[in-house]
PDB file of C-alpha atoms in Angstrom:
ATOM      1  CA  MET A  10     153.266 162.871 -68.436  1.00 59.00           C
ATOM      2  CA  LYS A  11     150.734 160.637 -67.297  1.00 77.00           C
ATOM      3  CA  TYR A  12     151.927 160.653 -63.981  1.00 81.00           C
ATOM      4  CA  LYS A  13     150.420 162.415 -61.036  1.00 91.00           C
ATOM      5  CA  VAL A  14     152.629 161.754 -57.702  1.00 96.00           C
ATOM      6  CA  ILE A  15     156.741 161.684 -58.915  1.00 97.00           C
ATOM      7  CA  ALA A  16     159.158 159.912 -56.416  1.00 98.00           C
ATOM      8  CA  ILE A  17     163.220 161.132 -56.777  1.00 97.00           C
ATOM      9  CA  THR A  18     165.672 158.672 -55.188  1.00 95.00           C
ATOM     10  CA  GLY A  19     168.955 158.022 -55.347  1.00 91.00           C
ATOM     11  CA  GLY A  20     172.595 159.828 -55.958  1.00 90.00           C
ATOM     12  CA  GLY A  21     173.325 163.240 -56.719  1.00 83.00           C
ATOM     13  CA  GLY A  22     171.545 165.164 -59.282  1.00 88.00           C
ATOM     14  CA  LYS A  23     167.439 164.408 -57.373  1.00 91.00           C
ATOM     15  CA  THR A  24     166.968 168.026 -56.856  1.00 90.00           C
ATOM     16  CA  SER A  25     167.956 169.510 -60.221  1.00 91.00           C
ATOM     17  CA  LEU A  26     165.817 166.705 -61.702  1.00 94.00           C
ATOM     18  CA  MET A  27     162.719 167.734 -59.464  1.00 94.00           C
ATOM     19  CA  PHE A  28     162.997 171.341 -60.947  1.00 94.00           C
ATOM     20  CA  ALA A  29     163.684 170.035 -64.530  1.00 94.00           C
ATOM     21  CA  LEU A  30     160.667 168.009 -64.875  1.00 95.00           C
ATOM     22  CA  GLY A  31     158.808 171.006 -62.646  1.00 94.00           C
ATOM     23  CA  ARG A  32     159.660 173.338 -65.033  1.00 92.00           C
ATOM     24  CA  TYR A  33     158.250 170.609 -68.318  1.00 93.00           C
ATOM     25  CA  THR A  34     155.311 169.797 -65.850  1.00 91.00           C
ATOM     26  CA  ALA A  35     154.091 173.631 -64.985  1.00 90.00           C
ATOM     27  CA  LYS A  36     153.697 174.742 -68.732  1.00 90.00           C
ATOM     28  CA  ASP A  37     150.818 172.753 -68.723  1.00 87.00           C
ATOM     29  CA  THR A  38     149.938 172.114 -64.709  1.00 87.00           C
ATOM     30  CA  PHE A  39     149.948 172.964 -61.776  1.00 88.00           C
ATOM     31  CA  THR A  40     152.837 171.764 -60.045  1.00 92.00           C
ATOM     32  CA  LEU A  41     153.550 170.891 -56.800  1.00 94.00           C
ATOM     33  CA  LEU A  42     157.626 170.619 -55.664  1.00 96.00           C
ATOM     34  CA  THR A  43     158.606 169.196 -52.611  1.00 96.00           C
ATOM     35  CA  THR A  44     160.585 166.750 -50.456  1.00 96.00           C
ATOM     36  CA  THR A  45     160.179 164.250 -47.681  1.00 96.00           C
ATOM     37  CA  THR A  46     164.015 164.991 -46.525  1.00 93.00           C
ATOM     38  CA  LYS A  47     166.161 168.227 -46.766  1.00 92.00           C
ATOM     39  CA  ILE A  48     166.674 169.907 -50.064  1.00 90.00           C
ATOM     40  CA  PHE A  49     167.814 173.441 -50.643  1.00 89.00           C
ATOM     41  CA  PRO A  50     165.885 176.122 -51.160  1.00 90.00           C
ATOM     42  CA  PRO A  51     165.222 176.659 -54.840  1.00 90.00           C
ATOM     43  CA  GLN A  52     166.988 179.494 -56.576  1.00 86.00           C
ATOM     44  CA  LYS A  53     164.313 181.695 -58.601  1.00 84.00           C
ATOM     45  CA  ASP A  54     165.317 180.212 -62.067  1.00 85.00           C
ATOM     46  CA  GLU A  55     164.307 176.899 -60.376  1.00 87.00           C
ATOM     47  CA  SER A  56     160.944 177.158 -58.742  1.00 86.00           C
ATOM     48  CA  PRO A  57     159.658 180.905 -59.003  1.00 84.00           C
ATOM     49  CA  PHE A  58     157.177 180.435 -55.967  1.00 88.00           C
ATOM     50  CA  GLU A  59     158.125 178.652 -52.334  1.00 88.00           C
ATOM     51  CA  ILE A  60     155.774 178.483 -49.456  1.00 92.00           C
ATOM     52  CA  ILE A  61     156.792 177.353 -46.083  1.00 94.00           C
ATOM     53  CA  ALA A  62     154.093 175.388 -43.871  1.00 95.00           C
ATOM     54  CA  GLY A  63     152.767 172.975 -42.126  1.00 96.00           C
ATOM     55  CA  THR A  64     150.668 170.213 -43.491  1.00 96.00           C
ATOM     56  CA  ASP A  65     147.594 172.074 -42.622  1.00 95.00           C
ATOM     57  CA  ASP A  66     148.274 175.370 -43.890  1.00 94.00           C
ATOM     58  CA  LEU A  67     149.611 174.452 -47.180  1.00 93.00           C
ATOM     59  CA  ILE A  68     146.722 172.800 -47.533  1.00 92.00           C
ATOM     60  CA  LYS A  69     144.434 175.445 -46.925  1.00 91.00           C
ATOM     61  CA  GLU A  70     147.036 177.587 -49.354  1.00 87.00           C
ATOM     62  CA  LEU A  71     147.197 175.571 -52.380  1.00 86.00           C
ATOM     63  CA  GLN A  72     142.928 175.049 -52.525  1.00 84.00           C
ATOM     64  CA  LYS A  73     143.456 179.137 -52.677  1.00 79.00           C
ATOM     65  CA  ALA A  74     146.102 178.847 -55.497  1.00 73.00           C
ATOM     66  CA  GLY A  75     143.677 177.167 -57.938  1.00 68.00           C
ATOM     67  CA  GLN A  76     144.849 174.795 -61.323  1.00 66.00           C
ATOM     68  CA  MET A  77     146.232 177.192 -63.335  1.00 69.00           C
ATOM     69  CA  PRO A  78     149.835 176.087 -64.757  1.00 68.00           C
ATOM     70  CA  SER A  79     152.300 177.178 -61.981  1.00 86.00           C
ATOM     71  CA  MET A  80     155.259 175.493 -59.583  1.00 89.00           C
ATOM     72  CA  ILE A  81     155.389 176.088 -56.031  1.00 91.00           C
ATOM     73  CA  THR A  82     158.372 174.606 -54.147  1.00 94.00           C
ATOM     74  CA  ALA A  83     156.224 173.418 -50.313  1.00 95.00           C
ATOM     75  CA  ALA A  84     158.198 171.998 -47.040  1.00 96.00           C
ATOM     76  CA  LYS A  85     157.418 172.033 -44.078  1.00 97.00           C
ATOM     77  CA  GLU A  86     159.920 174.195 -42.557  1.00 96.00           C
ATOM     78  CA  ARG A  87     163.552 176.072 -42.511  1.00 93.00           C
ATOM     79  CA  SER A  88     166.171 173.957 -40.898  1.00 88.00           C
ATOM     80  CA  GLY A  89     169.837 175.846 -40.770  1.00 90.00           C
ATOM     81  CA  GLU A  90     170.417 176.362 -44.850  1.00 92.00           C
ATOM     82  CA  LYS A  91     168.240 173.565 -45.863  1.00 92.00           C
ATOM     83  CA  LEU A  92     164.153 173.337 -46.090  1.00 94.00           C
ATOM     84  CA  SER A  93     163.246 170.647 -44.399  1.00 95.00           C
ATOM     85  CA  GLY A  94     159.865 168.357 -46.232  1.00 95.00           C
ATOM     86  CA  TYR A  95     157.111 165.915 -45.300  1.00 97.00           C
ATOM     87  CA  THR A  96     156.596 162.643 -44.240  1.00 96.00           C
ATOM     88  CA  PRO A  97     155.256 160.402 -46.692  1.00 97.00           C
ATOM     89  CA  GLU A  98     152.168 160.275 -44.755  1.00 97.00           C
ATOM     90  CA  ASP A  99     151.661 164.319 -44.950  1.00 97.00           C
ATOM     91  CA  ILE A 100     152.415 164.406 -48.932  1.00 96.00           C
ATOM     92  CA  ALA A 101     149.851 161.376 -49.122  1.00 96.00           C
ATOM     93  CA  GLU A 102     147.571 163.679 -47.092  1.00 95.00           C
ATOM     94  CA  ILE A 103     148.084 167.031 -49.343  1.00 94.00           C
ATOM     95  CA  VAL A 104     147.678 165.043 -52.644  1.00 92.00           C
ATOM     96  CA  SER A 105     144.542 163.867 -51.331  1.00 92.00           C
ATOM     97  CA  LYS A 106     143.045 166.995 -50.434  1.00 90.00           C
ATOM     98  CA  ILE A 107     144.408 169.695 -52.994  1.00 85.00           C
ATOM     99  CA  THR A 108     143.771 169.313 -57.077  1.00 72.00           C
ATOM    100  CA  THR A 109     147.878 169.748 -57.998  1.00 67.00           C
ATOM    101  CA  GLY A 110     148.091 168.242 -61.688  1.00 84.00           C
ATOM    102  CA  ARG A 111     151.544 166.899 -60.469  1.00 92.00           C
ATOM    103  CA  THR A 112     153.274 166.350 -56.959  1.00 95.00           C
ATOM    104  CA  ILE A 113     157.208 165.824 -57.649  1.00 96.00           C
ATOM    105  CA  ILE A 114     159.116 164.770 -54.120  1.00 97.00           C
ATOM    106  CA  GLU A 115     162.864 164.684 -53.637  1.00 95.00           C
ATOM    107  CA  ALA A 116     162.280 161.627 -51.185  1.00 95.00           C
ATOM    108  CA  ASP A 117     165.957 161.014 -50.738  1.00 90.00           C
ATOM    109  CA  GLY A 118     169.404 162.853 -49.343  1.00 87.00           C
ATOM    110  CA  SER A 119     172.842 161.790 -50.743  1.00 88.00           C
ATOM    111  CA  ARG A 120     174.583 165.045 -49.675  1.00 88.00           C
ATOM    112  CA  GLY A 121     174.983 165.350 -53.482  1.00 88.00           C
ATOM    113  CA  LEU A 122     177.394 161.859 -53.784  1.00 92.00           C
ATOM    114  CA  SER A 123     176.946 159.575 -56.715  1.00 91.00           C
ATOM    115  CA  LEU A 124     175.655 156.834 -55.695  1.00 92.00           C
ATOM    116  CA  LYS A 125     173.577 155.991 -52.138  1.00 91.00           C
ATOM    117  CA  ALA A 126     173.361 153.055 -50.016  1.00 88.00           C
ATOM    118  CA  TYR A 127     170.421 152.198 -48.131  1.00 88.00           C
ATOM    119  CA  GLU A 128     169.657 151.897 -44.547  1.00 87.00           C
ATOM    120  CA  GLU A 129     166.734 149.561 -44.194  1.00 87.00           C
ATOM    121  CA  TRP A 130     164.142 152.096 -43.761  1.00 88.00           C
ATOM    122  CA  GLU A 131     165.031 154.063 -47.045  1.00 84.00           C
ATOM    123  CA  PRO A 132     164.475 155.565 -48.825  1.00 90.00           C
ATOM    124  CA  PRO A 133     161.151 157.101 -47.223  1.00 93.00           C
ATOM    125  CA  VAL A 134     158.594 157.582 -50.764  1.00 95.00           C
ATOM    126  CA  PRO A 135     154.703 158.040 -50.296  1.00 96.00           C
ATOM    127  CA  ALA A 136     153.107 155.016 -50.738  1.00 94.00           C
ATOM    128  CA  ILE A 137     150.839 156.896 -53.299  1.00 95.00           C
ATOM    129  CA  THR A 138     153.903 157.602 -56.274  1.00 96.00           C
ATOM    130  CA  ASP A 139     152.671 156.351 -59.409  1.00 94.00           C
ATOM    131  CA  CYS A 140     156.397 157.119 -60.741  1.00 96.00           C
ATOM    132  CA  HIS A 141     159.590 156.701 -59.168  1.00 96.00           C
ATOM    133  CA  PHE A 142     162.634 157.754 -60.483  1.00 95.00           C
ATOM    134  CA  ILE A 143     166.214 156.107 -58.978  1.00 93.00           C
ATOM    135  CA  ILE A 144     169.066 158.063 -59.976  1.00 93.00           C
ATOM    136  CA  MET A 145     172.836 158.255 -59.609  1.00 91.00           C
ATOM    137  CA  GLY A 146     176.174 159.904 -60.906  1.00 90.00           C
ATOM    138  CA  ALA A 147     177.726 158.248 -64.352  1.00 89.00           C
ATOM    139  CA  ASP A 148     180.775 158.895 -62.648  1.00 90.00           C
ATOM    140  CA  ILE A 149     180.469 156.236 -60.233  1.00 90.00           C
ATOM    141  CA  PHE A 150     181.109 153.782 -63.419  1.00 91.00           C
ATOM    142  CA  THR A 151     184.207 155.392 -63.857  1.00 93.00           C
ATOM    143  CA  GLU A 152     185.595 156.511 -60.266  1.00 93.00           C
ATOM    144  CA  PRO A 153     187.268 154.446 -58.113  1.00 95.00           C
ATOM    145  CA  LEU A 154     184.750 153.788 -54.798  1.00 94.00           C
ATOM    146  CA  SER A 155     185.212 155.682 -51.732  1.00 94.00           C
ATOM    147  CA  PRO A 156     183.326 158.132 -49.159  1.00 95.00           C
ATOM    148  CA  ALA A 157     183.772 160.625 -51.382  1.00 95.00           C
ATOM    149  CA  ASN A 158     181.352 159.393 -54.150  1.00 93.00           C
ATOM    150  CA  VAL A 159     179.491 156.675 -52.014  1.00 93.00           C
ATOM    151  CA  PHE A 160     176.995 158.350 -49.375  1.00 93.00           C
ATOM    152  CA  ARG A 161     177.296 155.500 -46.350  1.00 92.00           C
ATOM    153  CA  PHE A 162     180.039 153.892 -48.074  1.00 93.00           C
ATOM    154  CA  ASP A 163     180.101 151.886 -44.929  1.00 93.00           C
ATOM    155  CA  ILE A 164     177.039 150.184 -45.471  1.00 91.00           C
ATOM    156  CA  LEU A 165     178.219 149.448 -49.472  1.00 89.00           C
ATOM    157  CA  LYS A 166     181.096 147.652 -47.741  1.00 90.00           C
ATOM    158  CA  SER A 167     179.346 145.186 -45.413  1.00 90.00           C
ATOM    159  CA  LYS A 168     176.437 144.699 -47.769  1.00 87.00           C
ATOM    160  CA  PHE A 169     178.336 144.362 -51.172  1.00 84.00           C
ATOM    161  CA  SER A 170     181.880 142.945 -49.791  1.00 86.00           C
ATOM    162  CA  MET A 171     183.126 146.415 -52.009  1.00 87.00           C
ATOM    163  CA  GLN A 172     186.399 148.007 -50.580  1.00 90.00           C
ATOM    164  CA  THR A 173     187.779 151.616 -50.865  1.00 93.00           C
ATOM    165  CA  GLY A 174     189.590 151.922 -54.885  1.00 93.00           C
ATOM    166  CA  GLU A 175     187.753 149.013 -56.205  1.00 91.00           C
ATOM    167  CA  TYR A 176     185.264 149.717 -58.993  1.00 92.00           C
ATOM    168  CA  ILE A 177     181.631 149.092 -59.255  1.00 88.00           C
ATOM    169  CA  SER A 178     180.279 146.660 -61.124  1.00 85.00           C
ATOM    170  CA  PHE A 179     176.841 147.127 -63.201  1.00 84.00           C
ATOM    171  CA  ALA A 180     175.340 144.235 -61.034  1.00 85.00           C
ATOM    172  CA  ASN A 181     176.306 145.807 -58.097  1.00 81.00           C
ATOM    173  CA  CYS A 182     174.836 149.090 -58.410  1.00 81.00           C
ATOM    174  CA  ALA A 183     172.032 147.960 -59.598  1.00 82.00           C
ATOM    175  CA  ALA A 184     171.446 146.230 -56.512  1.00 81.00           C
ATOM    176  CA  THR A 185     172.506 148.979 -54.203  1.00 80.00           C
ATOM    177  CA  LEU A 186     169.640 150.995 -56.180  1.00 76.00           C
TER     178      LEU A 186
END
């Protein structure tokens, strides 16, 4: 994998993909996992190391860690049951000052729902991203649309005139992404 900064956005499954990619890339290079939103803390089998630190403190810790193949999940703070991440600008600063082989970012939230309709300002993807995965749950094509499977269903309704109970077309699904 040649990309240095990977962002993952879209519907449910982003955190699982982030940890799977992290485990894969950590075999060969140091990999930093983080978020620009909020994620649940990793289980030990998902990510063995976790750092909660502000941007400057994280940079210092990662500079000490060096380049050994390993994986660390980092967040700015704990907020309830979740970890709150860094701004896209913070991530750009972190990446510019450390020698990670790879940084993988969950750059979106969808509360685990299969599809996400975006606000105008979303998603918060760092400008330095050189690979961007946009995902959705495949079940969105086999289940009728509703607030139970679409995050921000009201936006989907207003932008695409979709209604509860309808099935989404491939064209409308691609347009939401």
